[in-house]
mmCIF file of C-alpha atoms and ligand atoms in Angstrom:
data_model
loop_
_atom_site.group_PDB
_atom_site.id
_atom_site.type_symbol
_atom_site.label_atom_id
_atom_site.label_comp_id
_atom_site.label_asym_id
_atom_site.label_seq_id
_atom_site.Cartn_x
_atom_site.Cartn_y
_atom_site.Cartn_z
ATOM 1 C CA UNK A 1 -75.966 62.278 -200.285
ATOM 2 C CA UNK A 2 -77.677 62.414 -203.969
ATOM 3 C CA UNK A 3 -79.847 59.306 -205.083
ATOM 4 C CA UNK A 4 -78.258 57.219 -207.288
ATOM 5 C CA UNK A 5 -80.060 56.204 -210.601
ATOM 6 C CA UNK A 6 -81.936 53.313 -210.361
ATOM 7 C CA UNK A 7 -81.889 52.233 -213.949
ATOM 8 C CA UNK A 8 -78.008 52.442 -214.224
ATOM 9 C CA UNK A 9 -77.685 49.674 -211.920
ATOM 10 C CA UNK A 10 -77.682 45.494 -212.050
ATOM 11 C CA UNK A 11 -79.053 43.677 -209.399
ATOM 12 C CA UNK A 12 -75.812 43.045 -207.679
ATOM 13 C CA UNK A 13 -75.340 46.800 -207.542
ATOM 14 C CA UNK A 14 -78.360 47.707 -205.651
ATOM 15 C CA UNK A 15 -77.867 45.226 -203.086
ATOM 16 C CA UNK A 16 -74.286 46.468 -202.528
ATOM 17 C CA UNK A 17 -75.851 50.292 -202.064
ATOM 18 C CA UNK A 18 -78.726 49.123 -199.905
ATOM 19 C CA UNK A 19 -76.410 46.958 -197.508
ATOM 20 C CA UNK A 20 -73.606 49.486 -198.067
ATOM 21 C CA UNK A 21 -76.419 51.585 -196.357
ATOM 22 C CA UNK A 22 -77.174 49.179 -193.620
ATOM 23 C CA UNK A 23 -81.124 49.002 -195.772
ATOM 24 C CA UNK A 24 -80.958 45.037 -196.102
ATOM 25 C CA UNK A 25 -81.742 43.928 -192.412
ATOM 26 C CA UNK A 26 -84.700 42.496 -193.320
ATOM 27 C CA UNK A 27 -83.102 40.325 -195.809
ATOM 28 C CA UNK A 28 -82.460 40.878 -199.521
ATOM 29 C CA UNK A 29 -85.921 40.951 -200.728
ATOM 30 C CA UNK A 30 -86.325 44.609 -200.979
ATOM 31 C CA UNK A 31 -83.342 44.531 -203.974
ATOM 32 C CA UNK A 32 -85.177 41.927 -205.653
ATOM 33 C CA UNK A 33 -89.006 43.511 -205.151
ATOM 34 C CA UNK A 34 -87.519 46.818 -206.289
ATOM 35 C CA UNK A 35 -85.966 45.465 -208.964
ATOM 36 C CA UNK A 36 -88.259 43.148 -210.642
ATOM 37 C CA UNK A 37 -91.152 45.866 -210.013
ATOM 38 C CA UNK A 38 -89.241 48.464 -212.058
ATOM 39 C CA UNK A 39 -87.847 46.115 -214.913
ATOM 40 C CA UNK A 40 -90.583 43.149 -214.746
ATOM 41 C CA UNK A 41 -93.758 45.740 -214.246
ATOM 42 C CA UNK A 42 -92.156 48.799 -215.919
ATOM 43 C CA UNK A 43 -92.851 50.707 -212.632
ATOM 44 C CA UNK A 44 -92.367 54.211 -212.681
ATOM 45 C CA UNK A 45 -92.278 55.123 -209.140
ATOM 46 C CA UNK A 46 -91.486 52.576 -206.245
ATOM 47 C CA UNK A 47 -94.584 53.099 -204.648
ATOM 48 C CA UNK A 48 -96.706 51.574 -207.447
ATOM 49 C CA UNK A 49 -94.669 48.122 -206.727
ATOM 50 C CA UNK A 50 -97.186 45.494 -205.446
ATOM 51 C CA UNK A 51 -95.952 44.318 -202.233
ATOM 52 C CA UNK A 52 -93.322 47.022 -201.016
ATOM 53 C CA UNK A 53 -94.192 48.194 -197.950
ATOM 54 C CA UNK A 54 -94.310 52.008 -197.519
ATOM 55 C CA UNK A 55 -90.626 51.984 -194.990
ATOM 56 C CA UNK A 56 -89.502 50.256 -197.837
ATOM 57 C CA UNK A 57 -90.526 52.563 -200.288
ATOM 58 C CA UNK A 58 -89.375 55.102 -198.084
ATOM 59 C CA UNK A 59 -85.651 53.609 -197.891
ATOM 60 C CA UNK A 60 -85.625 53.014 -202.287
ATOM 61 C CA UNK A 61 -86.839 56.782 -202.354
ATOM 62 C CA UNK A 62 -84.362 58.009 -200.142
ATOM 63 C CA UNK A 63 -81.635 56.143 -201.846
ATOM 64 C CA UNK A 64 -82.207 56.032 -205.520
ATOM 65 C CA UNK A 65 -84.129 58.215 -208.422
ATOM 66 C CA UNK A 66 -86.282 56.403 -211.405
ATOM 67 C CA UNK A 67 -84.603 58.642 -213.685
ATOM 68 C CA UNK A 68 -87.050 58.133 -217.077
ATOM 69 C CA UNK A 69 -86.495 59.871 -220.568
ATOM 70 C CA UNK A 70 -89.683 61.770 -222.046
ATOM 71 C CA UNK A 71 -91.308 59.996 -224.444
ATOM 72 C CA UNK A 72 -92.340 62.653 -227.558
ATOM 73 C CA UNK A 73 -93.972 60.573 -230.085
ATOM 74 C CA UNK A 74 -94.875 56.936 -231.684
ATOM 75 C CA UNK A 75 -94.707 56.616 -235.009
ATOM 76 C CA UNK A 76 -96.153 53.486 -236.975
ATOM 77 C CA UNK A 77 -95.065 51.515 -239.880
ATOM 78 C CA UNK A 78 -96.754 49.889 -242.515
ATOM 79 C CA UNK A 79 -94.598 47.040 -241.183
ATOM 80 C CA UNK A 80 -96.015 47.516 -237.751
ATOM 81 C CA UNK A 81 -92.455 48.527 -236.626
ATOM 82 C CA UNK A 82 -92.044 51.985 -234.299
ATOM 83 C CA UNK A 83 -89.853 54.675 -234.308
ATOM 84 C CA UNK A 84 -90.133 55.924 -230.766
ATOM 85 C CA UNK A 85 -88.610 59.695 -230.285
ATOM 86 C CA UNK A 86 -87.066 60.565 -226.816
ATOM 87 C CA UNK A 87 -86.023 63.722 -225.288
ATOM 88 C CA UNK A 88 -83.244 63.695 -222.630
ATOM 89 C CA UNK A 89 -83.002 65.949 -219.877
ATOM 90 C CA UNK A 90 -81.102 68.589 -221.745
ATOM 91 C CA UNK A 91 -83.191 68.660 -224.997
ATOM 92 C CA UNK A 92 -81.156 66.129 -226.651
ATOM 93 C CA UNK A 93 -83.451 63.520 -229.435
ATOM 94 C CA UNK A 94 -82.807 60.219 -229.418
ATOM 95 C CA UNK A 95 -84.689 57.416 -231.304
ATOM 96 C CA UNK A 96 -85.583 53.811 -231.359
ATOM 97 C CA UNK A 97 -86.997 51.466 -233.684
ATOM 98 C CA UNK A 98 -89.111 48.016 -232.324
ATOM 99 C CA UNK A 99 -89.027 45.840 -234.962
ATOM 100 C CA UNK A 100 -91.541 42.823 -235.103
ATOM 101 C CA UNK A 101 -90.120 39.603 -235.802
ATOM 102 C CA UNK A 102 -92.312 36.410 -236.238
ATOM 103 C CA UNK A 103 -93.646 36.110 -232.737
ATOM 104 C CA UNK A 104 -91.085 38.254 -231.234
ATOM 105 C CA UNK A 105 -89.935 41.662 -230.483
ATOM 106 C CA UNK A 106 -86.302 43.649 -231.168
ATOM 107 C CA UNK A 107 -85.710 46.944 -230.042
ATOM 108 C CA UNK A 108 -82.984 49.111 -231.713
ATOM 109 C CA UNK A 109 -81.525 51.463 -229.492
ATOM 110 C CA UNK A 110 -79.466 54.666 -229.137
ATOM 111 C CA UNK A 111 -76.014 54.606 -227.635
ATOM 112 C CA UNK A 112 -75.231 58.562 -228.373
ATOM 113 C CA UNK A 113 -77.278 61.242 -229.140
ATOM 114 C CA UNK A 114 -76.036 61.977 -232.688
ATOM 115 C CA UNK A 115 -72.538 60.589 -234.029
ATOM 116 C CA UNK A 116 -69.119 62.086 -234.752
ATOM 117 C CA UNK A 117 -68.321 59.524 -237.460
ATOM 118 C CA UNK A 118 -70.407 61.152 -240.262
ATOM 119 C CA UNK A 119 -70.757 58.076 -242.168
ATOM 120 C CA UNK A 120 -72.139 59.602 -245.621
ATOM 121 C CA UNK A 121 -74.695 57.351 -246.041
ATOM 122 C CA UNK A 122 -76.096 58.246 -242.311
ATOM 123 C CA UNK A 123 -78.993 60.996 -241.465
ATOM 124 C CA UNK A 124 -77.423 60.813 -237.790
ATOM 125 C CA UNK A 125 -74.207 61.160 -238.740
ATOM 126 C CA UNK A 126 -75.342 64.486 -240.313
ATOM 127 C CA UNK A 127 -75.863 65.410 -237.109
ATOM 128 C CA UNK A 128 -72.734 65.433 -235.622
ATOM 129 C CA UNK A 129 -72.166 64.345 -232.014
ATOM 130 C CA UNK A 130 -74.452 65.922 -229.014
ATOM 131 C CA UNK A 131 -73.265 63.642 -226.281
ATOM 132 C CA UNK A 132 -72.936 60.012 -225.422
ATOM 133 C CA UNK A 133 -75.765 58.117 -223.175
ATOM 134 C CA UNK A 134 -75.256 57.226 -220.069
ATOM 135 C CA UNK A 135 -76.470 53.537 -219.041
ATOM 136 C CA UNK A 136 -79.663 54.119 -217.522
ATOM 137 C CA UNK A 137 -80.714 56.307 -220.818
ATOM 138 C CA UNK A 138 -80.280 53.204 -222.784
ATOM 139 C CA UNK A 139 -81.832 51.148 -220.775
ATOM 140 C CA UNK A 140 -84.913 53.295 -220.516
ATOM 141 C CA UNK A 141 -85.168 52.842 -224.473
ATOM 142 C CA UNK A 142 -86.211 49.339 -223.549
ATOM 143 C CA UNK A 143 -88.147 49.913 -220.253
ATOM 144 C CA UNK A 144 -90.398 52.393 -222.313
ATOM 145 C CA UNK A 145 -91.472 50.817 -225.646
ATOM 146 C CA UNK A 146 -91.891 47.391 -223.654
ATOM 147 C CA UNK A 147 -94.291 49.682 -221.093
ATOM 148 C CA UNK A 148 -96.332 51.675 -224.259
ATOM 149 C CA UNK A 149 -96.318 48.660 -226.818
ATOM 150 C CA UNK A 150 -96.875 46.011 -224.037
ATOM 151 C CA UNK A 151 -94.423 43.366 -225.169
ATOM 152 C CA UNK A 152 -91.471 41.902 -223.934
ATOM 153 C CA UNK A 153 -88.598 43.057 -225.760
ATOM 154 C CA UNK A 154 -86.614 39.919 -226.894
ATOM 155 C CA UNK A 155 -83.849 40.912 -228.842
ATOM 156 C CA UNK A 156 -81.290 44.201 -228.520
ATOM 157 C CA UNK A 157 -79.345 46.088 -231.159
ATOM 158 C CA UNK A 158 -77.551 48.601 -230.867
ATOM 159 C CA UNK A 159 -77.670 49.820 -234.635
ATOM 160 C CA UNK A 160 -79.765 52.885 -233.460
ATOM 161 C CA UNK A 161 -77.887 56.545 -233.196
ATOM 162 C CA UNK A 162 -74.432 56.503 -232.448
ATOM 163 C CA UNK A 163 -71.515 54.666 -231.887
ATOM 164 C CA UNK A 164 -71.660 52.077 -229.259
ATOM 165 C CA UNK A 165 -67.695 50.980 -229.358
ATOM 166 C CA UNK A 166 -67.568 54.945 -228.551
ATOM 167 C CA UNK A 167 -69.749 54.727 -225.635
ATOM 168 C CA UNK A 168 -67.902 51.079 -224.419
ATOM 169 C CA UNK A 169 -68.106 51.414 -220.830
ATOM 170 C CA UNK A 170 -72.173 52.934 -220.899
ATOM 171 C CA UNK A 171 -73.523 50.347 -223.248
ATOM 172 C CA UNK A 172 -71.789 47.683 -221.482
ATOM 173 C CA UNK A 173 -72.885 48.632 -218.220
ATOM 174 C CA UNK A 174 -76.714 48.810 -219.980
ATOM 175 C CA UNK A 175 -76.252 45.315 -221.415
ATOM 176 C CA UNK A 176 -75.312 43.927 -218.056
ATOM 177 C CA UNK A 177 -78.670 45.097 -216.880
ATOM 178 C CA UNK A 178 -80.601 44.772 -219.805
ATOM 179 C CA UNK A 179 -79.697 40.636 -218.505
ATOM 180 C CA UNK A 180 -80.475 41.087 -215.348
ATOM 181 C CA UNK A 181 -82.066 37.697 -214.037
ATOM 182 C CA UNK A 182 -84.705 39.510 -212.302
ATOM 183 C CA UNK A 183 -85.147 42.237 -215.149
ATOM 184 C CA UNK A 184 -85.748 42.591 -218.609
ATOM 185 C CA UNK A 185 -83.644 39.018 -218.927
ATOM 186 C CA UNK A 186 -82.690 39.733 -222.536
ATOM 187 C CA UNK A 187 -80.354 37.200 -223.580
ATOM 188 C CA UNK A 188 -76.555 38.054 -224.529
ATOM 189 C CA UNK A 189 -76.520 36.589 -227.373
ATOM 190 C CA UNK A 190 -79.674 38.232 -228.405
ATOM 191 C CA UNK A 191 -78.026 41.596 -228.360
ATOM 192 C CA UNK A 192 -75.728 42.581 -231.313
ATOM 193 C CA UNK A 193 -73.369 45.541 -231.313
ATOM 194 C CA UNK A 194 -73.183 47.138 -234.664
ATOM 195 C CA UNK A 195 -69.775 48.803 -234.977
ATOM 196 C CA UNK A 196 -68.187 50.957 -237.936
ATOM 197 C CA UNK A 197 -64.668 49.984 -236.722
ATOM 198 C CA UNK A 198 -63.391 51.314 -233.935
ATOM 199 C CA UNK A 199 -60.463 48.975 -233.759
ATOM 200 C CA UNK A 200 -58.943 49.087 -230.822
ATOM 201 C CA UNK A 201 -61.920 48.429 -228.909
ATOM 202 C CA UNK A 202 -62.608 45.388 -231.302
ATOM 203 C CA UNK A 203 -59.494 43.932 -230.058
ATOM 204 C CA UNK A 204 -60.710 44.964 -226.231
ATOM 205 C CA UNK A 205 -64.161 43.180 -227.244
ATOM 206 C CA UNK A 206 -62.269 39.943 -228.623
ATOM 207 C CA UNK A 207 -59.725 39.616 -225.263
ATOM 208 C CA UNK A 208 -63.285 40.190 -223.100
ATOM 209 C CA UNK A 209 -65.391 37.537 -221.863
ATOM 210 C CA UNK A 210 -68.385 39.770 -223.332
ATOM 211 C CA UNK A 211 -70.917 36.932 -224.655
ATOM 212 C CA UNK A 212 -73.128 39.621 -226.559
ATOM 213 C CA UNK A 213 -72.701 39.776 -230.376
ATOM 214 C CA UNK A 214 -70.551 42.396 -232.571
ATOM 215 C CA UNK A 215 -71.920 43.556 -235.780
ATOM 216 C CA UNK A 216 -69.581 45.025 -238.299
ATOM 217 C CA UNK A 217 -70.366 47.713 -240.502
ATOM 218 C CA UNK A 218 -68.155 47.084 -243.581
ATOM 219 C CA UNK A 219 -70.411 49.101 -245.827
ATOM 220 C CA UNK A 220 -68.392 48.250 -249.024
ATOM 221 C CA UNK A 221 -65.077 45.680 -249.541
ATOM 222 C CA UNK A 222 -63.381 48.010 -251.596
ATOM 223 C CA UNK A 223 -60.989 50.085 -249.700
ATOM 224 C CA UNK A 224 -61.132 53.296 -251.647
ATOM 225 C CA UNK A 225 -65.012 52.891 -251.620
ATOM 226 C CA UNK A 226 -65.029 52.580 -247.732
ATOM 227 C CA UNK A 227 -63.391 55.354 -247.447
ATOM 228 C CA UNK A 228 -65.255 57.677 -249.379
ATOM 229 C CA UNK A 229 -67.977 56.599 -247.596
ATOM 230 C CA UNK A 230 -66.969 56.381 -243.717
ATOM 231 C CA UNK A 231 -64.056 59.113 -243.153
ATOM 232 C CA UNK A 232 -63.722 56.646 -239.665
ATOM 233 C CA UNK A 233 -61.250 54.400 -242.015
ATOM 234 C CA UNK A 234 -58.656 57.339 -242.241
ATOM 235 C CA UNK A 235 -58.238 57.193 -238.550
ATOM 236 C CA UNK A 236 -58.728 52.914 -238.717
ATOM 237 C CA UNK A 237 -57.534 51.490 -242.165
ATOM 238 C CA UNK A 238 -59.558 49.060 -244.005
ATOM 239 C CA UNK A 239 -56.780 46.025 -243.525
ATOM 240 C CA UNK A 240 -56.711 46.857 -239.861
ATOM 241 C CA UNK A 241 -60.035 46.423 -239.639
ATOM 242 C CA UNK A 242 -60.221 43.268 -241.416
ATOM 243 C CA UNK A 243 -57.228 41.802 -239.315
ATOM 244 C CA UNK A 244 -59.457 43.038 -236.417
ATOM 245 C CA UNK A 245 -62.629 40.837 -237.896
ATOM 246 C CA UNK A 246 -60.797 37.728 -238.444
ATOM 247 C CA UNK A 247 -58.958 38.115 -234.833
ATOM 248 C CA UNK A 248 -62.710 38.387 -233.352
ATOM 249 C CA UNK A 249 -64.269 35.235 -235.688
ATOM 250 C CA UNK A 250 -61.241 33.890 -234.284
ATOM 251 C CA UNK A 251 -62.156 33.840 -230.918
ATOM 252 C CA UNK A 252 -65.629 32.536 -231.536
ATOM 253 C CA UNK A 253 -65.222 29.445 -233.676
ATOM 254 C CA UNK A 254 -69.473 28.351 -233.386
ATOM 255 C CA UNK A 255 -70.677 31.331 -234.120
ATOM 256 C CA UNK A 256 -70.713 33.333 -237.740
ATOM 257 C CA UNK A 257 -69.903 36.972 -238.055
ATOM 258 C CA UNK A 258 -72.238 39.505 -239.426
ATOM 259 C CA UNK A 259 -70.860 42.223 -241.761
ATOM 260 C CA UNK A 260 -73.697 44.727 -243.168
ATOM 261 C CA UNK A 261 -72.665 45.897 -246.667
ATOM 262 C CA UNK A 262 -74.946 48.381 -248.142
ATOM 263 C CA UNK A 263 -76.626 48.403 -251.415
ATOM 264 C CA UNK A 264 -75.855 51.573 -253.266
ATOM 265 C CA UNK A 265 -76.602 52.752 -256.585
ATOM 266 C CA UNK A 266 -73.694 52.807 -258.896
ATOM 267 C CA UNK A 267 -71.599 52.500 -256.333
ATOM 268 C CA UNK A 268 -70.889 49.292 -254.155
ATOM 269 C CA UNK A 269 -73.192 46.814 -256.540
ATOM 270 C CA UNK A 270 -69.993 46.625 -259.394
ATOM 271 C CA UNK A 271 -67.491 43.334 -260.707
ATOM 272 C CA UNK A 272 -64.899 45.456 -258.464
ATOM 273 C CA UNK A 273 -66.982 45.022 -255.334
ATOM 274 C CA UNK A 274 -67.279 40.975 -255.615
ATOM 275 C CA UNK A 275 -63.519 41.332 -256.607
ATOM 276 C CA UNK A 276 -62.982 42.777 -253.130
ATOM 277 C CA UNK A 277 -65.267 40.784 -251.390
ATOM 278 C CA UNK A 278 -63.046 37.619 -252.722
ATOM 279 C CA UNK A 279 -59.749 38.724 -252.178
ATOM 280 C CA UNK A 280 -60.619 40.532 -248.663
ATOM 281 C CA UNK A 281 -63.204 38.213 -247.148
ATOM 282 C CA UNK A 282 -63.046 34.486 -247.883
ATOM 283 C CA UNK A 283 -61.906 32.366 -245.588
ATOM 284 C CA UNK A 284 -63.783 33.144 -241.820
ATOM 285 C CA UNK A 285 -67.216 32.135 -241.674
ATOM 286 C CA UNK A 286 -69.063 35.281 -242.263
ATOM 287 C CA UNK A 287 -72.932 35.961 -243.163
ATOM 288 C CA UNK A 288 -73.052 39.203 -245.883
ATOM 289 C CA UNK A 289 -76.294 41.004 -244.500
ATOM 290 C CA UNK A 290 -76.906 43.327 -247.994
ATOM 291 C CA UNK A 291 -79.243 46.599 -247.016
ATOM 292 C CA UNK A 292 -80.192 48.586 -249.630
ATOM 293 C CA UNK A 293 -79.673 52.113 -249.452
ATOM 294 C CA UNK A 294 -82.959 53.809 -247.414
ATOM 295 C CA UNK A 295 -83.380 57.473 -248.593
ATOM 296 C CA UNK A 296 -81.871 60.390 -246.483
ATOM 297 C CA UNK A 297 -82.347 64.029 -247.702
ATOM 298 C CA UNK A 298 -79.447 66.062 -248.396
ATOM 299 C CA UNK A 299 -77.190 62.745 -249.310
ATOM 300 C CA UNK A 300 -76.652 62.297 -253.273
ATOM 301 C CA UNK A 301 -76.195 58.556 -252.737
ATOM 302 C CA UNK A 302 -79.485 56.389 -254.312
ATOM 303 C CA UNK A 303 -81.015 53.721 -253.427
ATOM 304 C CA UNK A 304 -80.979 50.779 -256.607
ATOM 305 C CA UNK A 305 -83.627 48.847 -257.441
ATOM 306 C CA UNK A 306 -84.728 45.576 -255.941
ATOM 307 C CA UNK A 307 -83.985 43.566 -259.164
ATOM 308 C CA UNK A 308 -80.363 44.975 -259.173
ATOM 309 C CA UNK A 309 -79.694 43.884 -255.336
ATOM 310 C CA UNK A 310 -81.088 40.533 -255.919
ATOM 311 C CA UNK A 311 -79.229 39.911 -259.354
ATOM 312 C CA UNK A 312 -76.104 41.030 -257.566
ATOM 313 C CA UNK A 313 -76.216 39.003 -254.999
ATOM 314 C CA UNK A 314 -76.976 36.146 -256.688
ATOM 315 C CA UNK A 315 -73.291 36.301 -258.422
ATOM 316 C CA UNK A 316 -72.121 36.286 -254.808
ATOM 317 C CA UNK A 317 -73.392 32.808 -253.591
ATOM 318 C CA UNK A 318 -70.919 30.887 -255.507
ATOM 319 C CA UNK A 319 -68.146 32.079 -253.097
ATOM 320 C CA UNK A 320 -69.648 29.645 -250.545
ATOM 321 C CA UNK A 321 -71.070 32.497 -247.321
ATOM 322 C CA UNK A 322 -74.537 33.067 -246.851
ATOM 323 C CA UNK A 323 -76.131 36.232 -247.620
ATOM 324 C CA UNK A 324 -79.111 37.887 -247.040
ATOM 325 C CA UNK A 325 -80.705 41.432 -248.200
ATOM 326 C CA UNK A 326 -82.428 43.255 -245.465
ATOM 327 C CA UNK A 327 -85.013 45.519 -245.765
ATOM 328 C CA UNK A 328 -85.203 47.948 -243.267
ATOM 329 C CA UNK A 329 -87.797 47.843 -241.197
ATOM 330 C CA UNK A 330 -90.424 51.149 -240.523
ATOM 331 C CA UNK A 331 -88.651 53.346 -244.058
ATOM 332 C CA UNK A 332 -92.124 54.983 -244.936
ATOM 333 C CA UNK A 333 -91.840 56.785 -240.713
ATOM 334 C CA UNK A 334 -87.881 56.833 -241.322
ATOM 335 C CA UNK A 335 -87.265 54.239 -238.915
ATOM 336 C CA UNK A 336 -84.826 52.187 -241.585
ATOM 337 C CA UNK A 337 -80.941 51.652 -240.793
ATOM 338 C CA UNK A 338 -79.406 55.605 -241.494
ATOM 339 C CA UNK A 339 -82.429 57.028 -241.425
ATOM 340 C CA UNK A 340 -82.505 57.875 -237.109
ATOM 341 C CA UNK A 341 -82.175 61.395 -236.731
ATOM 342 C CA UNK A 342 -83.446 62.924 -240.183
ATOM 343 C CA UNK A 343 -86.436 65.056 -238.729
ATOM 344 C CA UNK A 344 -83.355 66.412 -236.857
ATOM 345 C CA UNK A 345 -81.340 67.921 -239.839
HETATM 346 S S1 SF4 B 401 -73.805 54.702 -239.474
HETATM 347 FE FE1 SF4 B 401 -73.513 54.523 -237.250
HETATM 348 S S2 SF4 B 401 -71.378 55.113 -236.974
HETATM 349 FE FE2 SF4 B 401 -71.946 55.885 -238.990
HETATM 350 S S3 SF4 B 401 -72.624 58.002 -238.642
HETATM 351 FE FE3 SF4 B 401 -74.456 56.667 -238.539
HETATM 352 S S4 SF4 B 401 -74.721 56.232 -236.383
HETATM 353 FE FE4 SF4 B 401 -72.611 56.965 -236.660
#
C-alpha cells in the first residue's frame, strides 16, 4: 500500500487511516502527537517529535510520507516582507509572500503553479498555467516560512499564483487543515480567497457553509475596461459577476465585502470609472481596497502616481463605502500583488 501524505490531511483524517489500520489501540494519542509535532513544531520527519515512541514512529512511517516542497530562496523587503520561492517535485516555481502586520504575520500563498486567466495586469498570468496544487503543497507554503522565519502565521490569503476558485476542492481541503485545532489553528475568518470571478463557484461558495472570506478581484467597474483587462469576463460577464457579489454579501449580512480595484495609469483612475462604480456598486456594504499598479516587465500598463490615487479616491468617499489604497507589500524583491512569477517570464 503507498503512504499517504501527511500534510494533505486534517486531524479527523489521520485518525480514520490509523484506526482504519487497526494503529489506534493504544488510544488516539498517536494522531494527536503526530499531528501537533508536524504542524505545532514544524517537524520534518516523525522521529524528531518529542515524545513518540520509536513503534510509533515506526507505524506513522509505514503509513504516511512528510511530503515537503524545496525551499530555493528568501528574499527580503525593505518592508521586512518575504518572497519565499518553492520548487515542486516536477520543477514547477511557486511563490509566497509573508507580510508583517503590526504584531502579526500573513502569509500569501500559491493555489496553482502559474494561471490560465492571463489577467493583463499579472506577471503570473504571463505564465500561463503549469498545474494546480494539490492540498498538502499549499499547506507546506505555511509549514515552511513559519519553520525559517520562526513566527506563527496568523492570517492566510490566497492572492498568491493562481486561481484558487480553479483549484476549489485543493484549497479547501488546505484550509480545513490550515484550522486544524491541533495545527497551525489559523482562523477562518482570517483567511481570504481572492477570486477574479469564477462565477459558478461563487454561487457554490455562497450555498456552502465555508466561514473563510472571498475576495473579489473587480479590477475596474467599467465593463469594457474589465474586459480589456481580464479576458476571464468573456467566459463570466461583468453583470453576472456583480449579481454573483451581491448574492454572496447577501448571505453574510455582518460582514463587508472586499473588492480590489487597481490603480492604473490613464486607465481605471477617470470620471467614467466613479460613474461605474455608482451605477454598478452602491447599495451592498462593500470596502474598495485601491492597489496601485506594481511594475511587471513586458506589460505597457503604468503605474500613476501617489498624488493621483489619493486625489481620486478622495472624490470616491462621498458615495458613503470605505476605501482604502494598498500598497503592496515586498515591490522592490517583486513580492507586490501581480508581481509572483516575474523572474519566471
Ligand atoms: S491576477 Fe490572479 S487570476 Fe489573474 S492571472 Fe494573476 S494569478 Fe491569475
Amino acid at each position: 500500500m503507498g503512504l499517504i501524505s501527511f500534510k494533505d490531511l486534517h486531524l479527523d483524517e489521520v485518525h480514520d487511516v490509523l484506526g482504519g489500520r487497526g494503529l489506534l489501540d493504544r488510544g488516539p494519542l498517536i494522531a494527536e502527537q503526530a499531528y501537533r509535532g508536524v504542524h505545532g513544531q514544524f517537524a520534518q520527519r516523525f522521529a524528531d517529535i518529542r515524545g513518540l515512541s520509536h513503534r510509533k514512529v515506526a507505524r506513522l512511517d509505514d503509513t504516511f510520507s512528510l511530503r515537503a516542497l524545496t525551499l530555493e530562496s528568501v528574499h527580503e523587503a525593505d518592508d521586512r516582507s518575504r518572497r519565499y520561492v518553492f520548487r515542486l517535485d516536477d520543477g514547477g516555481v511557486v511563490e509566497s509572500v509573508l507580510i508583517p502586520r503590526h504584531a502579526r504575520w500573513s502569509l500569501c500563498v500559491s493555489s496553482q503553479a502559474g494561471c490560465a486567466l492571463g489577467c493583463r495586469f499579472c506577471a503570473t498570468g504571463m505564465l500561463g498555467l503549469k498545474r494546480s496544487l494539490e492540498p498538502w503543497e499549499i499547506v507546506d507554503q505555511v509549514l515552511q516560512v513559519g519553520r525559517h522565519a520562526g513566527v506563527r502565521v496568523d492570517g492566510v490569503v490566497f492572492m498568491g499564483m493562481g486561481e484558487p476558485l480553479q483549484n476549489e476542492g485543493a484549497v479547501f481541503q488546505a484550509c480545513r487543515v490550515l484550522s486544524c485545532r491541533e495545527g497551525l489553528q489559523v482562523s477562518p475568518r482570517k483567511i481570504q480567497i481572492s477570486t477574479a470571478g469564477v462565477v459558478p463557484a461563487i454561487h457554490r461558495y455562497t450555498a456552502s457553509n465555508h466561514r473563510m472570506d472571498l475576495v473579489f478581484s473587480l479590477v475596474s467597474a467599467v465593463p469594457e475596461k474589465r474586459a480589456l483587462l481580464m479576458p476571464i469576463q468573456k467566459t463570466y460577464g461583468f453583470h453576472e459577476l456583480i449579481d454573483a457579489i451581491r448574492a454572496y454579501a447577501a448571505s453574510r449580512p455582518k460582514r463587508h465585502v472586499t473588492l480590489e480595484y487597481i490603480a492604473i495609469k490613464d486607465l481605471t483612475l477617470g470620471d467614467d470609472d466613479i460613474d461605474a462604480i455608482r451605477e454598478h456598486l452602491v447599495g451592498f456594504p462593500f470596502i474598495l481596497d485601491v492597489i496601485p499598479l506594481n511594475p511587471v516587465e513586458g506589460s505597457s500598463l503604468e503605474t500613476p502616481g501617489r498624488e493621483e490615487v489619493r486625489a481620486w479616491t478622495e472624490r470616491l468617499r462621498p458615495l458613503g463605502f470605505p476605501v482604502k489604497v494598498r500598497l503592496s507589500a515586498g515591490q522592490d524583491r517583486l513580492a507586490g500583488c501581480g508581481q509572483l512569477g516575474a523572474t519566471l517570464l
